[in-house]
XYZ file of C-alpha atoms in Angstrom:
747
model
C 25.275 -62.479 85.869
C 27.989 -60.978 84.070
C 27.751 -62.808 80.953
C 23.906 -61.268 81.135
C 24.823 -57.950 81.745
C 27.233 -58.412 78.398
C 24.723 -59.665 76.490
C 22.476 -57.193 77.132
C 24.962 -54.279 75.684
C 24.093 -54.487 72.394
C 20.411 -53.809 72.754
C 21.451 -50.409 75.540
C 23.241 -49.296 71.909
C 21.012 -50.243 69.954
C 18.652 -48.569 71.851
C 21.145 -44.934 72.411
C 21.613 -45.009 68.583
C 17.828 -44.833 68.022
C 17.903 -41.535 70.184
C 20.675 -39.988 68.949
C 19.089 -40.055 65.650
C 15.602 -38.906 66.426
C 17.407 -36.117 67.866
C 19.448 -34.901 64.728
C 16.671 -35.025 62.576
C 14.568 -32.925 64.950
C 17.502 -30.723 65.573
C 17.740 -30.719 61.076
C 13.989 -30.219 60.366
C 13.941 -27.235 63.116
C 17.234 -26.366 61.062
C 15.019 -26.174 57.776
C 12.271 -24.886 59.202
C 13.655 -21.857 60.125
C 16.019 -21.413 56.601
C 13.274 -21.659 54.925
C 10.658 -18.739 57.396
C 14.623 -16.605 56.602
C 14.205 -17.206 53.180
C 10.605 -16.257 52.338
C 9.215 -14.293 50.033
C 8.552 -11.149 52.270
C 12.021 -10.965 53.521
C 14.177 -8.286 53.069
C 17.304 -10.378 54.732
C 20.361 -10.744 52.395
C 19.885 -14.410 52.967
C 16.885 -14.035 51.245
C 16.994 -11.810 48.474
C 20.003 -13.507 47.222
C 18.145 -16.914 47.382
C 15.540 -15.774 45.351
C 17.281 -13.685 43.492
C 18.713 -16.874 42.478
C 15.546 -18.546 42.314
C 13.786 -16.171 39.867
C 16.286 -15.568 37.663
C 17.639 -18.916 36.751
C 14.003 -21.353 37.526
C 11.344 -18.578 36.210
C 12.816 -15.532 34.120
C 15.803 -16.679 32.024
C 13.375 -19.129 30.794
C 10.513 -16.716 29.545
C 13.270 -14.673 27.895
C 14.332 -17.236 25.723
C 10.780 -18.496 25.213
C 10.088 -14.283 24.036
C 13.522 -14.303 22.330
C 12.337 -17.739 19.490
C 8.830 -16.093 19.176
C 10.350 -13.144 18.716
C 12.845 -14.752 15.866
C 10.280 -16.744 14.807
C 7.728 -13.647 13.886
C 10.641 -11.916 12.167
C 11.386 -14.499 9.997
C 7.514 -14.959 9.287
C 7.369 -11.281 8.435
C 7.104 -10.181 5.634
C 8.584 -6.980 4.040
C 6.675 -4.664 1.536
C 8.745 -3.279 -0.283
C 7.065 -0.724 -2.135
C 5.593 0.508 0.919
C 7.296 2.235 3.372
C 9.019 0.183 6.015
C 8.296 0.503 9.856
C 11.283 0.791 11.539
C 10.099 -1.110 14.027
C 7.895 -3.863 13.552
C 4.786 -4.066 14.148
C 3.460 -5.946 16.969
C 0.272 -8.291 14.698
C -1.422 -11.148 16.636
C -1.786 -12.394 13.563
C 1.331 -13.024 12.879
C 2.136 -14.575 16.107
C -0.391 -16.700 16.112
C 1.992 -19.411 15.397
C 4.298 -18.991 17.983
C 1.657 -18.290 20.387
C 2.799 -21.577 22.315
C 5.887 -19.738 23.246
C 4.533 -16.925 23.815
C 2.027 -18.690 26.441
C 5.678 -20.230 28.412
C 6.783 -17.036 28.689
C 3.307 -15.477 30.128
C 3.990 -18.441 32.291
C 6.951 -17.939 33.717
C 7.222 -14.425 34.118
C 4.203 -14.932 36.179
C 6.073 -17.511 38.961
C 7.997 -14.558 39.757
C 5.189 -12.407 40.688
C 4.154 -15.152 42.720
C 6.957 -16.527 44.783
C 9.620 -14.409 44.185
C 8.456 -10.567 44.988
C 11.632 -9.781 47.188
C 13.681 -10.176 43.761
C 15.123 -7.752 41.911
C 14.307 -9.738 38.669
C 10.448 -8.597 39.750
C 10.518 -5.507 36.902
C 12.268 -7.861 34.319
C 9.383 -10.195 34.858
C 6.471 -7.579 34.842
C 8.215 -6.156 31.381
C 8.599 -10.191 29.782
C 4.554 -10.121 30.771
C 3.668 -6.992 29.411
C 5.900 -7.492 26.022
C 4.090 -10.904 25.425
C 0.596 -10.206 26.071
C 0.800 -7.347 23.350
C 1.672 -9.193 20.779
C -0.823 -11.578 21.875
C -3.422 -8.786 21.105
C -3.848 -8.613 24.707
C -3.249 -5.059 24.912
C -5.060 -3.696 28.084
C -3.880 -6.678 30.018
C -0.179 -5.608 29.122
C 0.077 -2.352 29.037
C -1.151 -2.278 32.590
C 1.719 -4.842 33.198
C 4.280 -1.930 31.999
C 2.452 0.676 34.222
C 2.660 -1.108 36.860
C 6.809 -1.444 36.261
C 6.437 2.542 35.902
C 4.643 2.850 39.294
C 6.478 0.291 40.981
C 9.217 -0.698 39.628
C 12.377 -0.199 41.757
C 15.550 -0.410 38.998
C 15.542 3.513 36.973
C 16.820 1.423 33.800
C 13.701 -1.074 34.249
C 11.384 1.406 34.779
C 12.495 3.401 31.596
C 12.829 0.571 29.716
C 8.772 -0.389 30.132
C 8.187 3.321 29.361
C 10.399 2.887 25.887
C 8.032 -0.157 25.191
C 4.407 1.530 26.351
C 5.902 4.409 23.941
C 5.500 1.921 21.315
C 2.542 0.343 21.889
C 0.917 3.329 21.654
C 2.370 4.136 18.475
C 1.010 0.605 17.106
C -2.197 1.675 18.242
C -1.368 5.153 16.786
C -2.758 7.016 20.383
C 0.069 9.597 19.259
C -0.492 11.616 21.748
C 0.298 9.973 24.574
C 3.573 7.954 23.005
C 4.995 11.762 22.673
C 4.137 12.446 26.797
C 6.030 9.463 27.370
C 8.611 10.389 24.454
C 8.995 13.728 26.582
C 8.962 12.350 30.172
C 11.584 9.878 29.144
C 13.838 12.721 27.139
C 14.283 14.225 30.806
C 15.951 11.206 31.955
C 19.385 9.333 32.453
C 19.275 6.959 29.705
C 22.084 4.275 29.570
C 23.167 2.156 25.851
C 21.194 0.250 25.328
C 18.099 2.331 26.521
C 18.918 5.411 24.755
C 19.677 3.673 21.512
C 16.187 1.597 21.795
C 14.426 5.290 22.910
C 15.772 7.235 19.423
C 14.485 4.446 17.594
C 11.217 4.122 19.396
C 10.882 8.299 18.528
C 12.269 8.003 15.127
C 9.874 5.488 14.664
C 6.966 7.392 16.088
C 7.748 10.642 14.150
C 7.930 8.174 10.394
C 4.462 6.525 11.898
C 3.377 9.776 11.735
C 4.190 11.564 8.754
C 6.909 13.788 10.031
C 10.385 12.558 7.749
C 12.271 14.969 8.690
C 12.419 14.685 12.354
C 12.303 10.853 12.470
C 15.553 10.742 10.283
C 17.245 13.427 12.064
C 16.562 11.110 15.092
C 17.963 7.997 13.308
C 21.052 10.177 11.650
C 22.291 10.192 15.843
C 20.920 6.999 16.424
C 23.234 4.923 13.520
C 26.708 5.296 15.538
C 24.776 3.686 18.419
C 23.990 0.755 16.544
C 26.067 -2.475 15.643
C 26.285 -4.135 12.265
C 23.508 -6.609 11.646
C 20.362 -7.235 9.168
C 18.323 -5.191 11.432
C 20.903 -2.192 10.953
C 20.569 -2.479 7.733
C 16.834 -2.520 8.025
C 16.949 0.755 9.510
C 19.323 2.547 7.053
C 16.737 0.758 4.390
C 13.720 2.802 6.178
C 15.561 6.202 6.498
C 16.669 6.420 2.384
C 13.273 5.604 1.764
C 12.340 8.434 4.252
C 15.117 10.652 2.496
C 13.849 9.861 -0.968
C 10.052 10.998 0.185
C 11.975 14.320 0.951
C 13.352 15.041 -2.223
C 16.622 14.304 -0.701
C 18.163 11.689 -3.143
C 21.819 12.265 -2.019
C 21.512 11.313 1.731
C 19.127 8.479 0.751
C 22.159 6.926 -1.351
C 23.997 7.387 1.407
C 21.871 5.577 2.771
C 21.718 3.308 0.232
C 25.335 2.250 0.466
C 25.537 1.553 4.077
C 22.627 -1.295 3.395
C 24.824 -3.709 2.233
C 27.835 -2.712 4.857
C 25.284 -4.181 7.017
C 25.230 -7.786 6.372
C 21.003 -7.330 4.803
C 19.742 -10.375 3.686
C 19.215 -11.035 -0.348
C 16.411 -8.975 -1.115
C 16.953 -6.106 1.358
C 20.109 -6.079 -0.517
C 18.913 -6.299 -4.220
C 16.496 -3.661 -3.128
C 18.798 -1.088 -2.843
C 20.922 -1.117 -4.564
C 18.322 -0.868 -7.000
C 16.467 2.320 -5.701
C 20.217 3.546 -5.603
C 20.743 3.514 -8.908
C 16.708 4.695 -9.602
C 17.985 7.454 -7.688
C 21.318 8.175 -9.601
C 18.772 8.384 -12.593
C 16.491 11.447 -11.115
C 20.205 13.204 -9.854
C 21.634 13.201 -13.598
C 18.992 13.271 -15.901
C 20.789 12.744 -19.403
C 22.062 8.833 -17.879
C 20.818 6.765 -20.147
C 18.621 4.298 -18.362
C 20.853 0.986 -20.279
C 23.444 2.650 -18.793
C 23.103 2.602 -14.984
C 23.457 -0.961 -14.277
C 19.848 -2.112 -14.530
C 20.727 -4.060 -17.174
C 23.302 -5.988 -15.754
C 20.759 -6.593 -12.449
C 18.434 -8.415 -16.165
C 20.783 -10.635 -16.761
C 22.165 -11.836 -13.504
C 20.652 -15.252 -13.010
C 19.890 -14.661 -9.088
C 17.257 -11.579 -10.081
C 14.896 -13.969 -12.397
C 12.385 -13.601 -9.753
C 12.865 -9.852 -9.748
C 12.856 -8.706 -13.435
C 9.759 -7.199 -12.496
C 10.568 -5.022 -9.919
C 13.613 -3.564 -12.306
C 10.924 -3.568 -15.273
C 8.717 -1.124 -13.008
C 11.712 0.914 -11.754
C 12.461 1.767 -15.313
C 9.330 2.379 -16.150
C 8.489 4.798 -13.841
C 12.127 6.496 -14.534
C 10.892 6.755 -17.858
C 7.785 8.345 -16.606
C 9.060 10.597 -14.750
C 11.203 11.987 -18.114
C 7.619 12.469 -19.713
C 9.131 9.121 -22.286
C 5.680 7.719 -21.843
C 5.633 4.666 -24.490
C 9.104 3.540 -22.838
C 7.781 3.760 -19.524
C 4.488 1.790 -20.876
C 6.670 -0.598 -22.693
C 8.933 -1.419 -18.828
C 5.855 -2.264 -17.301
C 3.692 -4.306 -19.865
C 7.513 -6.015 -19.211
C 6.955 -5.945 -15.201
C 3.831 -7.730 -15.625
C 5.201 -10.342 -17.768
C 7.825 -11.230 -15.767
C 5.810 -11.051 -12.345
C 5.642 -14.527 -11.607
C 3.505 -16.722 -9.254
C 4.600 -15.881 -6.239
C 4.871 -12.047 -6.511
C 1.293 -11.005 -7.234
C 1.483 -7.997 -5.405
C 4.249 -6.240 -7.692
C 2.098 -7.270 -10.163
C -0.749 -5.084 -8.967
C 1.807 -2.160 -8.709
C 2.069 -2.506 -12.300
C -1.533 -2.513 -13.326
C -2.048 0.313 -10.749
C 1.235 2.839 -12.918
C -0.172 1.489 -16.107
C -4.051 2.693 -15.298
C -2.349 5.909 -13.641
C -0.669 6.815 -17.094
C -3.540 5.889 -19.302
C -5.785 7.913 -17.376
C -3.683 10.760 -16.871
C -1.240 11.401 -19.397
C -2.920 8.972 -22.393
C -6.979 9.899 -21.832
C -7.324 6.224 -22.883
C -10.100 5.986 -19.843
C -11.229 2.559 -21.320
C -7.681 1.013 -21.118
C -7.110 2.985 -17.538
C -10.395 1.229 -16.360
C -9.242 -2.559 -18.123
C -6.030 -2.109 -16.254
C -7.542 -0.678 -12.385
C -9.709 -3.636 -12.737
C -6.146 -5.773 -13.279
C -5.384 -4.646 -10.177
C -8.228 -5.028 -8.381
C -8.019 -9.074 -8.513
C -4.769 -9.546 -7.337
C -4.290 -6.425 -4.860
C -4.096 -8.144 -1.033
C -7.305 -6.110 1.042
C -5.148 -5.286 3.395
C -3.093 -3.454 1.114
C -3.268 0.647 1.569
C -3.975 1.205 -2.325
C -7.290 -1.226 -2.091
C -9.739 1.581 -0.558
C -8.442 4.272 -2.943
C -8.371 2.080 -5.645
C -11.412 0.308 -5.014
C -12.638 3.503 -5.078
C -11.387 4.807 -7.973
C -12.773 1.538 -10.201
C -16.507 2.090 -9.259
C -15.953 5.945 -10.124
C -14.404 4.212 -13.392
C -16.680 2.232 -14.207
C -19.388 4.477 -13.675
C -17.044 7.173 -15.963
C -16.665 5.169 -18.964
C -19.410 4.092 -19.605
C -20.975 7.884 -20.489
C -17.729 8.481 -21.589
C -18.656 5.757 -24.512
C -22.116 7.206 -24.744
C -20.884 10.632 -25.004
C -18.678 9.702 -27.648
C -20.483 7.639 -29.910
C -23.415 10.203 -30.165
C -20.992 13.168 -30.910
C -19.410 10.581 -33.594
C -22.843 9.410 -34.937
C -24.321 12.913 -35.089
C -21.330 14.065 -37.322
C -21.686 11.419 -39.536
C -25.495 12.558 -39.597
C -24.470 15.977 -41.023
C -22.310 14.120 -44.328
C -24.643 14.219 -47.420
C -25.945 10.612 -49.116
C -23.130 9.960 -50.857
C -20.003 11.198 -48.498
C -21.998 8.752 -45.683
C -22.064 5.748 -48.015
C -18.396 5.848 -48.652
C -17.900 6.767 -44.810
C -19.448 3.852 -43.968
C -18.014 1.489 -46.394
C -14.310 3.225 -45.393
C -14.928 2.333 -41.301
C -15.864 -1.388 -42.858
C -13.167 -1.723 -44.852
C -10.444 -0.517 -41.618
C -12.814 -3.224 -39.878
C -11.443 -5.510 -42.364
C -7.941 -4.873 -42.631
C -7.435 -4.630 -39.029
C -9.042 -8.215 -38.365
C -6.743 -9.388 -41.513
C -3.476 -8.158 -39.816
C -4.286 -9.650 -36.387
C -5.086 -13.571 -37.757
C -1.701 -12.894 -40.082
C 0.196 -11.909 -36.993
C -1.294 -15.915 -34.727
C -0.956 -17.459 -37.953
C 3.032 -16.077 -37.892
C 3.061 -17.028 -34.034
C 2.106 -19.687 -34.479
C 3.847 -21.425 -37.570
C 6.681 -19.978 -35.650
C 6.179 -22.194 -32.560
C 5.543 -25.048 -34.446
C 8.376 -24.895 -36.342
C 10.015 -24.815 -32.745
C 8.205 -28.079 -31.394
C 9.571 -29.785 -34.262
C 13.201 -29.318 -33.830
C 12.197 -29.643 -30.515
C 10.697 -33.293 -31.245
C 13.259 -34.271 -33.582
C 16.066 -33.502 -31.447
C 14.770 -34.699 -27.913
C 18.235 -34.639 -26.244
C 18.722 -31.570 -24.800
C 21.119 -29.716 -22.311
C 24.250 -31.864 -23.358
C 22.176 -35.585 -23.727
C 19.827 -34.981 -20.904
C 15.888 -35.599 -21.647
C 13.586 -33.405 -19.647
C 10.982 -34.487 -18.978
C 7.867 -32.688 -21.147
C 6.472 -30.959 -18.621
C 9.465 -28.880 -17.109
C 9.737 -28.354 -21.096
C 8.875 -24.891 -22.220
C 8.972 -25.925 -25.879
C 6.581 -29.432 -25.349
C 4.566 -27.492 -23.296
C 3.639 -25.146 -25.986
C 4.030 -27.940 -28.814
C 1.044 -29.525 -26.382
C -0.997 -26.180 -26.239
C -0.739 -25.485 -30.268
C -1.816 -28.375 -31.426
C -4.462 -28.708 -29.073
C -5.806 -25.451 -30.205
C -5.779 -26.279 -33.420
C -7.448 -29.790 -32.803
C -10.285 -28.294 -30.917
C -10.272 -24.680 -30.501
C -9.873 -21.953 -28.090
C -12.368 -23.971 -25.613
C -13.551 -23.021 -21.975
C -12.678 -25.508 -18.814
C -16.362 -27.817 -19.070
C -16.944 -30.984 -18.493
C -17.468 -32.996 -21.605
C -15.358 -30.190 -24.223
C -15.451 -33.294 -26.549
C -18.712 -33.930 -27.680
C -18.957 -30.342 -27.655
C -18.715 -28.937 -31.558
C -14.657 -29.046 -33.148
C -14.479 -25.680 -35.090
C -11.220 -26.065 -36.302
C -10.900 -29.992 -36.425
C -10.839 -28.891 -40.219
C -8.380 -26.969 -40.609
C -6.248 -28.751 -38.472
C -4.702 -31.429 -41.770
C -3.688 -34.785 -41.042
C -0.042 -33.981 -41.041
C -0.020 -32.429 -37.093
C 3.983 -32.017 -37.493
C 4.444 -30.617 -40.766
C 4.770 -26.761 -41.272
C 3.247 -27.060 -44.697
C -0.021 -27.722 -43.450
C -0.478 -24.506 -41.866
C 0.717 -22.893 -44.054
C -2.282 -24.572 -46.314
C -4.356 -23.071 -43.849
C -2.948 -19.783 -43.608
C -3.936 -19.202 -47.590
C -7.674 -21.124 -46.637
C -8.217 -18.560 -44.002
C -7.258 -15.499 -45.640
C -8.938 -16.210 -48.601
C -11.874 -16.120 -46.091
C -12.435 -12.689 -46.254
C -15.375 -10.027 -46.308
C -15.765 -8.084 -50.038
C -17.087 -5.259 -50.988
C -20.959 -5.520 -52.536
C -21.180 -9.666 -50.661
C -24.518 -9.801 -48.851
C -21.975 -9.837 -45.679
C -21.224 -6.790 -46.189
C -23.721 -5.302 -47.387
C -25.651 -6.254 -44.452
C -22.793 -5.119 -42.266
C -23.395 -1.375 -44.072
C -27.282 -1.379 -43.023
C -27.159 -2.412 -39.556
C -24.198 0.501 -39.118
C -25.839 3.358 -40.936
C -29.525 2.850 -39.030
C -27.603 3.737 -35.907
C -27.242 6.988 -37.675
C -29.876 9.783 -36.013
C -30.259 10.813 -39.511
C -34.758 12.220 -38.851
C -35.426 15.039 -36.337
C -36.298 12.559 -33.433
C -34.188 10.551 -33.562
C -31.354 13.423 -33.343
C -33.500 14.716 -30.474
C -33.331 11.174 -29.020
C -29.425 11.055 -30.034
C -28.593 14.993 -28.443
C -30.730 13.628 -25.120
C -28.631 10.790 -24.109
C -25.211 13.065 -25.005
C -26.313 15.910 -23.015
C -27.377 13.530 -19.926
C -24.085 11.699 -20.387
C -22.502 14.722 -20.149
C -23.915 16.207 -16.693
C -22.715 12.466 -15.439
C -19.272 12.767 -16.749
C -19.008 16.423 -14.900
C -20.633 14.782 -11.488
C -18.163 12.139 -11.548
C -15.437 14.300 -12.352
C -16.581 16.604 -9.518
C -17.414 14.177 -6.297
C -15.500 10.859 -7.062
C -12.824 11.556 -9.226
C -11.875 14.651 -7.213
C -10.830 16.745 -10.484
C -12.063 20.119 -10.463
C -10.772 21.936 -13.916
C -11.945 18.631 -15.969
C -15.259 19.106 -13.876
C -15.814 23.232 -15.156
C -14.726 22.632 -18.437
C -17.422 19.443 -18.677
C -20.078 21.566 -16.736
C -19.290 24.662 -19.209
C -20.023 22.753 -22.415
C -23.057 21.400 -21.134
C -23.885 24.489 -20.211
C -22.943 26.039 -24.293
C -24.167 22.944 -26.590
C -27.211 22.513 -24.686
C -28.443 25.882 -23.590
C -32.010 24.829 -21.783
C -30.504 21.937 -20.379
C -33.201 20.672 -17.485
C -29.696 20.559 -15.080
C -28.825 24.024 -15.058
C -29.815 25.549 -11.996
C -27.603 22.554 -10.972
C -24.872 23.213 -12.722
C -24.977 26.999 -11.535
C -24.498 25.503 -7.758
C -21.698 22.698 -8.364
C -19.573 25.597 -10.679
C -19.925 27.947 -7.192
C -18.833 25.059 -5.402
C -16.402 23.982 -7.720
C -14.265 27.187 -7.858
C -11.807 28.563 -5.962
C -11.518 31.752 -7.052
C -13.842 34.239 -5.154
C -14.184 36.407 -8.505
C -16.163 32.796 -10.468
C -17.925 32.177 -7.116
C -19.316 35.490 -6.975
C -20.170 35.298 -10.836
C -21.906 31.727 -10.136
C -23.908 32.487 -7.467
C -25.611 35.501 -9.111
C -26.429 33.941 -12.020
C -28.698 31.061 -10.064
C -29.864 34.259 -7.864
C -30.768 36.283 -10.792
C -32.506 33.262 -12.595
C -33.455 30.725 -10.038
C -33.750 33.227 -7.255
C -36.367 30.894 -5.473
C -34.616 27.398 -6.328
C -33.432 24.952 -3.967
C -29.800 25.812 -5.036
C -29.812 29.259 -4.606
C -31.415 28.653 -0.917
C -28.190 26.635 -0.137
C -26.283 29.403 -1.262
C -27.830 31.611 1.034
C -27.604 29.714 4.135
C -24.054 28.480 3.722
C -23.496 32.500 2.960
C -25.626 33.690 5.829
C -23.612 30.789 8.084
C -20.146 31.937 7.412
C -20.953 35.527 8.284
C -21.752 34.777 11.761
C -18.660 34.276 13.298
C -15.864 35.813 15.602
C -15.192 38.841 13.422
C -15.993 38.525 9.616
C -14.241 35.522 8.457
C -15.600 35.590 4.772
C -14.180 38.754 4.128
C -10.424 37.615 6.290
C -10.947 34.188 4.355
C -10.876 36.543 1.017
C -8.003 38.789 2.286
C -5.871 35.544 2.896
C -6.802 34.329 -0.210
C -6.492 37.594 -2.281
C -2.999 37.751 -1.385
C -1.862 33.870 -2.231
C -3.790 35.003 -5.678
C -1.335 37.106 -6.194
C 1.882 35.339 -5.204
C 2.217 37.138 -1.618
C 2.246 33.842 0.086
C 4.442 34.211 3.219
C 1.840 37.890 4.354
C -1.094 35.188 3.345
C 0.483 32.182 5.660
C 0.980 34.693 8.738
C -2.596 35.830 8.133
C -3.846 32.851 7.820
C -2.039 30.868 10.980
C -3.031 34.924 13.468
C -6.516 34.489 12.469
C -7.253 29.953 12.937
C -7.490 30.021 16.503
C -10.311 32.780 16.709
C -12.165 30.627 14.526
C -12.063 27.592 16.821
C -14.953 25.496 15.798
C -16.432 27.297 13.202
C -18.081 26.144 9.953
C -15.350 27.854 8.159
C -12.399 26.730 10.214
C -11.327 23.471 8.100
C -11.259 25.875 5.208
C -8.638 28.421 7.282
C -7.088 24.888 7.490
C -7.092 23.783 4.405
C -5.366 27.219 2.494
C -2.582 27.240 5.100
C -1.887 23.866 4.013
C -1.380 24.534 0.461
C 0.267 28.210 1.778
C 3.352 26.446 3.705
C 3.902 23.865 0.346
C 4.391 27.630 -1.274
C 6.735 28.710 2.001
C 8.244 25.827 3.456
C 8.767 23.293 1.060
C 7.668 20.017 0.670
C 8.617 18.305 4.159
C 6.731 20.812 5.936
C 3.980 20.402 3.108
C 3.615 16.761 3.582
C 3.724 17.565 7.841
C 0.476 19.553 7.109
C -1.469 17.054 5.096
C -1.268 14.388 7.533
C -1.981 17.246 10.532
C -4.902 18.357 9.058
C -6.205 14.617 8.395
C -5.523 14.145 12.166
C -7.842 17.722 13.420
C -10.520 17.505 11.057
C -11.337 13.903 10.370
C -15.381 14.611 9.213
C -14.560 17.809 6.800
C -15.833 17.674 3.588
C -12.459 18.673 2.354
C -10.432 15.312 3.468
C -11.631 13.445 0.398
C -9.557 16.079 -1.365
C -7.007 15.895 0.860
C -6.339 12.213 0.960
C -5.817 12.635 -2.749
C -3.202 15.093 -2.056
C -1.181 13.249 0.001
C -1.204 10.340 -2.785
C -0.063 12.663 -5.442
C 2.472 14.032 -3.019
C 3.407 9.956 -2.338
C 3.638 9.397 -5.783
C 5.541 12.169 -7.422
C 8.204 9.817 -8.022
C 6.218 6.791 -7.494
C 6.200 4.418 -5.394
C 8.683 2.008 -4.313
């Protein structure tokens, strides 16, 4: 019996151990349940908050922040700076730029959303919502992004996080051009206690606000307070460059150079350092007008092989400076070198060089056909998103029509002068014209043959000495000499042929001139003599045929002269309208219209020209003169009724706006700008919503430019464009803004 009980002892121990294990598991489960209940995201107990702070920070927020930082880094690398334009202080939030990093931004949104879903009692809630909102803004989801930032401001627990959300909200408003809301946020933040990092971000964002609003003086004043808060970095160098550009636009070139020099002290990228050095040299020339362009340092930059792909920008800047000094031929030469130096990867700079050439030929040389050709070239390569694209396309369209009528007017004028000559003198004149054309053709052919001969000599030498660069043979497509040789031989054999199918089957126009020995210089010399003898002689059938062809265009009969006069009259009338409405050149419009009236007293356009002169003249005495002539000669015309209607509507305001405007304008005409500005600013509020409100505001812009300087003038233009977006004077203000920003040439 004792033995059996001893055999049962192990079973008893086994049962006891199982019961103990069951008790332990039960206790452990209850403990875990209690711990989980205590760690609820809605619990306010210290243990629960600590657990969720730890989990939110390292399991969600940290990963979201890293994903956002990686996306921002990649977008910063992909962003292409345009140094011809004003660099924005803060990089734009562009949804197109964010497309390559969309997975990282979506991951940041996903991870930051976990904090809101599972760790609501965590102190990282506000930070996660900021990351969430910023990521959505980058993706172009503006409504959701702004809502997340507003949520932090309304429900945030940490004042610093709330301020950071507002700073980001202000930046979003600026990008959306909602400047009124951005200013409201800035006003609130200026009253809040900010830590050092938040103060830095707030100053940069506020400076960005005023920069984008055209208030450069305020922007640089804020930046001057910001620089002590910035560490040395590429981003700081970029902000210094933006500040220098704004000082340039304000005409404070010494202060601009101070910041250009600061760029090199903050580890800039190569392009940023190059443009800061070049703009600094440009300002040195402006500050010292007697300084020779060749002694400033541009030649050293041109010799530097590292700048080989930026030589076009150097020549472009030299052209702007030469134009500033009224050295027009030198300016054109530099700009043409800039065009030639532009590489395939820098077509935008080539477009700006074309635009400057177009402007100089139009404004300084009045070579309208040449200007039109340069505008055509610029428009073919200028990106459509460029700020100048719309203005250039409108100018190009206007010049297309302008050149057509200008050519007609000049041609008919020349033909009419020839028609006044006696027959013998006319024949001699036509022969002289043909001879001049023939000489010009010969000279052009001689230059081309000389260039071909020089190229052939060079190519022969390169073929005879194929080992170059220290005995190493270069592949033919890397050797410019061999490429030129191939092009020259092809042209000699086949002519200047268009790119087309079956080109070998077409007639080979220049094959007979090629000779048998393609590499011998003597063969080209023989061709030169042969072509030189192939010229048109006076008295030959070809000469007489050309003489007759030119003579038949001259209006020698009364009917031909009447037709020529009509074509010239129409062309001048159309030129006057293009000057007035498309090119916004009032003085040239006035002179053209008055020329029509002087040359054609009975023109069919007389009443319309009277009306257009009334609209174009700014002086009230001149306006009155043309108004009276219109009322006297055409009292029942539509244009007379239009003038009468505008006069009646102008007189129907608060007080007498016409007389008050005339009084202010009289002060302006007499040079009493301060008094005129005081009167305008007193009267302007009384005519809010009146038909003449924008006219008062326009005169105010002119007066501000006279009284308060260039920076205030720039701000006044921007303010007018914002307050009167539908004004008839808006195109003129846009032109003024462009001229103001291009006063020293665009950088």
